[in-house]
CSV table of C-alpha atoms in Angstrom, one decimal:
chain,number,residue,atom,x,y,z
C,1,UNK,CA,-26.4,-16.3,4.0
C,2,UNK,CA,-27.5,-13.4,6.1
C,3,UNK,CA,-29.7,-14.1,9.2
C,4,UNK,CA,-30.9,-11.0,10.3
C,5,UNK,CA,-33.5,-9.0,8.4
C,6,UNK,CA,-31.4,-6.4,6.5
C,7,UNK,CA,-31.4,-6.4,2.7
C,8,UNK,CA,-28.0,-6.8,0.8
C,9,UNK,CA,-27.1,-4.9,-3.0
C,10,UNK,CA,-25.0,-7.0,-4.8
C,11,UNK,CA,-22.9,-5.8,-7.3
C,12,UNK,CA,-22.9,-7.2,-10.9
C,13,UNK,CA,-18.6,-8.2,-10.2
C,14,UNK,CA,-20.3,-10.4,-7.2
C,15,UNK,CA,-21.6,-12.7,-9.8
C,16,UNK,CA,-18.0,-13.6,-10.4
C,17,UNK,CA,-17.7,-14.9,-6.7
C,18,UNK,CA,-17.9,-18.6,-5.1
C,19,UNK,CA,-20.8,-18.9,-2.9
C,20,UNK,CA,-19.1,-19.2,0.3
C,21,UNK,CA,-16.7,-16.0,-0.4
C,22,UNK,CA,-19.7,-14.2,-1.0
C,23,UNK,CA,-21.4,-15.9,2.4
C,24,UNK,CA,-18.7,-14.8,4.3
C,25,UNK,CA,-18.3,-11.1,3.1
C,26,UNK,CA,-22.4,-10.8,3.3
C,27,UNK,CA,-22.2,-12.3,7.0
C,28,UNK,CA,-18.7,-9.5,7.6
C,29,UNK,CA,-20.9,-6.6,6.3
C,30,UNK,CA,-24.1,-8.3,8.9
C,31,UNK,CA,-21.8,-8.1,11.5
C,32,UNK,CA,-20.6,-4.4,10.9
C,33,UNK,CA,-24.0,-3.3,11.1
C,34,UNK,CA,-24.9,-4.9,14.2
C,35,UNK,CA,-22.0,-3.5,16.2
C,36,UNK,CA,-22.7,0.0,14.2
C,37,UNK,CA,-26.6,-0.3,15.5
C,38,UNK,CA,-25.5,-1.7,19.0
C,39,UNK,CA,-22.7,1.6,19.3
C,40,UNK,CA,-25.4,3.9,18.1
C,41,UNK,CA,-27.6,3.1,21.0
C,42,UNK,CA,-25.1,4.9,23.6
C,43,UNK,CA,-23.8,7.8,21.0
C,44,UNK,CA,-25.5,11.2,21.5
C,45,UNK,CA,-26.7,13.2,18.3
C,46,UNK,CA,-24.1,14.4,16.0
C,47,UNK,CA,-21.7,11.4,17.2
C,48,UNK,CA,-19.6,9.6,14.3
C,49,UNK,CA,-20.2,6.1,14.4
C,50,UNK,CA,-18.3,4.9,11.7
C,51,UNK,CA,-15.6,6.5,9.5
C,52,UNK,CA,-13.7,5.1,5.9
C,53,UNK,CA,-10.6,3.6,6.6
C,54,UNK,CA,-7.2,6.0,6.4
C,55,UNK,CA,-4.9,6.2,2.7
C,56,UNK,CA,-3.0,3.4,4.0
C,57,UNK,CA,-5.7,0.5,4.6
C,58,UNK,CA,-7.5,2.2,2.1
C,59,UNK,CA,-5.2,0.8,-0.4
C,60,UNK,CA,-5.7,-2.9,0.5
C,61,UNK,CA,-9.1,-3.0,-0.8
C,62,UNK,CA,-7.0,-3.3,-4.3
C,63,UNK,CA,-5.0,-5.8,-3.3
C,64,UNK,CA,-4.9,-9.4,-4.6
C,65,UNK,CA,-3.9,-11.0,-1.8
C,66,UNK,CA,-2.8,-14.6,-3.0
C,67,UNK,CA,0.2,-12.3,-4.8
C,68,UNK,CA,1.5,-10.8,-1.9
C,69,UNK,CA,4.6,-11.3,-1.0
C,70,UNK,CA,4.9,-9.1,2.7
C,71,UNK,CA,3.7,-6.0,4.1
C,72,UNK,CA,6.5,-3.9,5.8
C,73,UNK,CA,7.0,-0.8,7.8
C,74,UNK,CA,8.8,0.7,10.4
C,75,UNK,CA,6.4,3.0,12.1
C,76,UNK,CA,5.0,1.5,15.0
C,77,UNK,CA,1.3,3.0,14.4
C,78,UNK,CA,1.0,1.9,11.2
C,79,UNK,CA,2.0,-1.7,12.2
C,80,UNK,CA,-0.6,-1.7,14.5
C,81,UNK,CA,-3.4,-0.5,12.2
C,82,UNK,CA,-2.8,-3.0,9.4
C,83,UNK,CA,-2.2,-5.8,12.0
C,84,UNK,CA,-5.8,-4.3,13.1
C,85,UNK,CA,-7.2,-4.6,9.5
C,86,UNK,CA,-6.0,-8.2,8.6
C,87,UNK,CA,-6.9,-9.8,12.1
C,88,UNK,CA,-10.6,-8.3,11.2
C,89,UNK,CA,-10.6,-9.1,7.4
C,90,UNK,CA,-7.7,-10.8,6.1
C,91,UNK,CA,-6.3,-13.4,8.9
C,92,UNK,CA,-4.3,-15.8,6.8
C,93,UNK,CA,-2.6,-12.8,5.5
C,94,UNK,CA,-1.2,-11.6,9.3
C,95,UNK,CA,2.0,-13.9,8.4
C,96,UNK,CA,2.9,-11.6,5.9
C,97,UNK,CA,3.0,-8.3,8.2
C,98,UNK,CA,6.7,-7.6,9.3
C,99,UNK,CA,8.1,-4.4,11.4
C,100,UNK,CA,11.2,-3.1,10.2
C,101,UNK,CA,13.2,-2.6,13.4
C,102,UNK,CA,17.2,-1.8,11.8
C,103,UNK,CA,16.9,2.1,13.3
C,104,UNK,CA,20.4,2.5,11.8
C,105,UNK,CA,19.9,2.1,8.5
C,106,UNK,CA,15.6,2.8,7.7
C,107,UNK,CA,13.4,1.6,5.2
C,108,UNK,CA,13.4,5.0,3.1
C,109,UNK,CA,17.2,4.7,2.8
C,110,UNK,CA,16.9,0.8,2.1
C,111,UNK,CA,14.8,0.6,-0.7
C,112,UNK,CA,15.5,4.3,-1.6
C,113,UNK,CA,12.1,5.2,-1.5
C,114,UNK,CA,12.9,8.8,-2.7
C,115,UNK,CA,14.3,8.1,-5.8
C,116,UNK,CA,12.1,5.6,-6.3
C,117,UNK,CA,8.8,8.1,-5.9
C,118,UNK,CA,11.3,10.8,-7.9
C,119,UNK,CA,10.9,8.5,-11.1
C,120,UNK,CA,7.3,7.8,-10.1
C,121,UNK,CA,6.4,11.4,-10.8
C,122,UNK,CA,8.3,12.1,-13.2
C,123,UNK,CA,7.3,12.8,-17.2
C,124,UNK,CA,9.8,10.7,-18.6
C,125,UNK,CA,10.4,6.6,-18.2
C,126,UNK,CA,13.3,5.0,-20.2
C,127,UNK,CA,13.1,1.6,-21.5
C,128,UNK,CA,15.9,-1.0,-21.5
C,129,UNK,CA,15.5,-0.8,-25.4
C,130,UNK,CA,16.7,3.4,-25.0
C,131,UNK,CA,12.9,4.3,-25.9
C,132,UNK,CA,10.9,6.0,-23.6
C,133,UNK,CA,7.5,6.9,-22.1
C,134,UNK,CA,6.5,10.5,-21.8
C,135,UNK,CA,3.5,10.3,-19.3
C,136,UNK,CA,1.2,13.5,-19.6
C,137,UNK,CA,-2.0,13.5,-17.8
C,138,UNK,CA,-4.5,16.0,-17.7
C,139,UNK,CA,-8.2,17.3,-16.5
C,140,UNK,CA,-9.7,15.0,-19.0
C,141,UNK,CA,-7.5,12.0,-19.6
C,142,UNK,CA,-4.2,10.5,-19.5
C,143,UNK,CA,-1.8,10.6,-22.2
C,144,UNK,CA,1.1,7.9,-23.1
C,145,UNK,CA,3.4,8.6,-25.7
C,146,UNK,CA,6.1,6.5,-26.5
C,147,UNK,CA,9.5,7.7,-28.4
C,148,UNK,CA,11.8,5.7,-29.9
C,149,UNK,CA,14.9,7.3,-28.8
C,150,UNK,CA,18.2,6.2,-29.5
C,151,UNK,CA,16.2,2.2,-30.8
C,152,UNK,CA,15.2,4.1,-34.6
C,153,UNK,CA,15.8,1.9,-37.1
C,154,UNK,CA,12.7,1.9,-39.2
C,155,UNK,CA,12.7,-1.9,-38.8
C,156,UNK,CA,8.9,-2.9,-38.0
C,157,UNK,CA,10.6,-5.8,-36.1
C,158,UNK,CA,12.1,-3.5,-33.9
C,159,UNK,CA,9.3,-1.4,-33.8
C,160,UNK,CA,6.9,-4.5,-32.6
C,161,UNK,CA,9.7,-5.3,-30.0
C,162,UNK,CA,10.0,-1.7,-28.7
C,163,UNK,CA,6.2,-1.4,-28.3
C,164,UNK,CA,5.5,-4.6,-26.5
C,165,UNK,CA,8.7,-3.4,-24.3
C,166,UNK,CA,6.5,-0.3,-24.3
C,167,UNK,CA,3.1,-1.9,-23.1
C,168,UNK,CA,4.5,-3.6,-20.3
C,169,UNK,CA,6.0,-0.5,-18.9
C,170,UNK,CA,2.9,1.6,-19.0
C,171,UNK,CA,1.0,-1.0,-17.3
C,172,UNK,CA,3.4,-1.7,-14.7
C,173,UNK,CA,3.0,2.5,-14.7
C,174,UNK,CA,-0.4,3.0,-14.8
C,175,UNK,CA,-0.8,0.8,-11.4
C,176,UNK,CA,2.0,2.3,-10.0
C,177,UNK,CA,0.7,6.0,-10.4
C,178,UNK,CA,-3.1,4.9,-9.4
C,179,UNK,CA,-4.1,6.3,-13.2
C,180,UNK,CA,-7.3,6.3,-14.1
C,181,UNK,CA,-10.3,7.5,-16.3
C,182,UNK,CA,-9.4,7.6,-20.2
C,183,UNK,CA,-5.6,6.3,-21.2
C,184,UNK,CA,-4.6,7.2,-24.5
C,185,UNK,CA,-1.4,5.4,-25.5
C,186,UNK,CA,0.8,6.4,-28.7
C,187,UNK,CA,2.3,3.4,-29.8
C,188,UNK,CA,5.0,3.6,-32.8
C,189,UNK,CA,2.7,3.0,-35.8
C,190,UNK,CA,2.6,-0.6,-37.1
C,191,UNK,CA,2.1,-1.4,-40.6
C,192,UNK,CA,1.1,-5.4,-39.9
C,193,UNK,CA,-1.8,-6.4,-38.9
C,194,UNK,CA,-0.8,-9.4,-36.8
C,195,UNK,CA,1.5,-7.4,-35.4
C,196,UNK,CA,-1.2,-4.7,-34.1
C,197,UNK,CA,-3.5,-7.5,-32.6
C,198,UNK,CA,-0.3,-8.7,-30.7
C,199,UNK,CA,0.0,-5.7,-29.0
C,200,UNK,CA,-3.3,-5.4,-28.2
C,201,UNK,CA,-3.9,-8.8,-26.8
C,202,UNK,CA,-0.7,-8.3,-24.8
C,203,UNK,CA,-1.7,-5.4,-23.1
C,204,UNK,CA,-5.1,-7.0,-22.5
C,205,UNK,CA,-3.3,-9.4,-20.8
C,206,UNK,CA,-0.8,-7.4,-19.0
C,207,UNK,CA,-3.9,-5.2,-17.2
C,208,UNK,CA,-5.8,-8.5,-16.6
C,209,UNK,CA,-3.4,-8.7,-13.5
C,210,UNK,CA,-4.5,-5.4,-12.7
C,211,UNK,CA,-6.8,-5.6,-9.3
C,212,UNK,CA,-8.7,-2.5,-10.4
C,213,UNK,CA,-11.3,-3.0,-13.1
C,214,UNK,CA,-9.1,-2.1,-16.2
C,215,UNK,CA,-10.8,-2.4,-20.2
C,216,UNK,CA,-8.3,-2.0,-23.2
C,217,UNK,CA,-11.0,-1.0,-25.6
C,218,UNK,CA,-9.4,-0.7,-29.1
C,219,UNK,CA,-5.8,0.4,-31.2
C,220,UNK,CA,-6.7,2.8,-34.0
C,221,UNK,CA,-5.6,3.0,-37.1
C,222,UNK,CA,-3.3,6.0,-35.8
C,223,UNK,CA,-2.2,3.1,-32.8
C,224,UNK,CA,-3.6,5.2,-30.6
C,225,UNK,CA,-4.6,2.9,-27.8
C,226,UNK,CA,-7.7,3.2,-25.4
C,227,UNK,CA,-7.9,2.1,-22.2
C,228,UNK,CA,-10.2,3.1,-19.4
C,229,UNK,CA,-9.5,2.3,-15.6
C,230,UNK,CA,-11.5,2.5,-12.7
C,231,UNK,CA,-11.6,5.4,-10.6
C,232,UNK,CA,-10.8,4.9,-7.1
C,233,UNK,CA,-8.3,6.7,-5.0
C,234,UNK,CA,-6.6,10.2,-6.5
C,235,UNK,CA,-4.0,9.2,-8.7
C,236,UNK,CA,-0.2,9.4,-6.8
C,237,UNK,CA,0.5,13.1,-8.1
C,238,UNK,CA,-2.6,14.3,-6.5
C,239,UNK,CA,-1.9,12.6,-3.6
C,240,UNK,CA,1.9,13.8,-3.0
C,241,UNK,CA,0.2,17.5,-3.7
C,242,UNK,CA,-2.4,16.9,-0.9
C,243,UNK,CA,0.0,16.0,1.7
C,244,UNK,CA,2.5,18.6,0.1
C,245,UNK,CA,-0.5,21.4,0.6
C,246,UNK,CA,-1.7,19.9,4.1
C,247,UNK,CA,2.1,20.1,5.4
C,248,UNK,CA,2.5,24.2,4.7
């Protein structure tokens, strides 16, 4: 473990680690300070030694790496800080870094990034099924609704398939727009219960992939579902208004 004479905090999630991943993070931190100390003894007063890491490698610290598929981007800096980050933290991940070099045709028109973060902010996600997800949050919490749409048929079969279509959209959502805090989800009500404990173990299992700490605490008898999430970064609205507010 560590050599030197600093003390180390571990967190109860650490418990969850092997030994040697937990060695080798405790000897990364070890290291940190020593180069912090060593730059300190040159700085004058007021100096920043050390400073969080921007939005963008923020983000990593979320990521489960062994899922990863590649990392790309087309703007030289940013290449060069994650290629920075993973040669420091995450080596056997470098493979997976690739600059996007086709200046014809860039990555914003290729994967249509705008429509893409249109839909990401927007109130309203249809399903497949022609339900849909209004997505409201506010000060508080987060509220989920899900409407039936043009799938009404009163059938609680259909109702069961249209809320497990539901679930898995609103988690894939929730990750997508960085919620957080209380979730409320408004299921269509469900008159079975083996049908209720369905869609509560599926959603338990659908945030279990979820890198930040996610709990799906109970459905109500109103199938109001609970969830709490982790808070971390601002959510992706309050980011876009950031940078929206920092660019007038």
């Amino acid at each position: 473990m560590a050599t030197s004479s600093c003390g180390v905090i571990l967190r109860t999630e650490a418990a969850k680690l092997p030994k040697e991943e937990l060695s080798k993070e405790i000897r990364t931190q070890e290291n940190r300070l020593i180069g912090l100390l060593d730059r300190a003894k040159t700085r004058t007063c007021f100096s920043r030694l050390m400073e969080s890491d921007p939005g963008i490698l923020a983000g990593f610290s979320h990521v489960r790496w062994e899922s990863l598929a590649e990392i790309v981007t087309d703007i030289p800096k940013v290449w060069d800080r994650i290629r920075a980050y993973l040669l420091e933290k995450e080596p056997d991940i470098l493979s997976c870094l690739r600059f996007y070099e086709d200046g014809q045709f860039p990555l914003t028109k290729l994967y249509s990034l705008e429509q893409v973060m249109d839909r990401a902010l927007s109130q309203k996600v249809w399903l497949k099924s022609g339900g849909s997800l209004i997505i409201q949050p506010t000060e508080a919490l987060t509220v989920i609704d899900v409407n039936t749409g043009r799938s009404v048929s009163g059938n609680q079969e259909q109702y069961l398939k249209l809320n497990l279509e539901a679930a898995k959209e609103a988690a894939r959502q929730i990750r997508l727009r960085n919620l957080s805090g209380i979730i409320l989800i408004d299921f269509i009500n469900l008159s079975g219960q083996e049908d209720r404990e369905l869609l509560l173990h599926t959603m338990r299992d659908l945030t279990a992939a979820d890198p930040v700490k996610t709990e799906v605490i109970d459905l109500t008898k109103l199938d109001l579902m609970e969830i709490t999430r982790k808070k971390g970064r601002p959510p992706l609205y309050e980011a876009i208004r950031k940078k929206e507010r920092s660019n007038e």
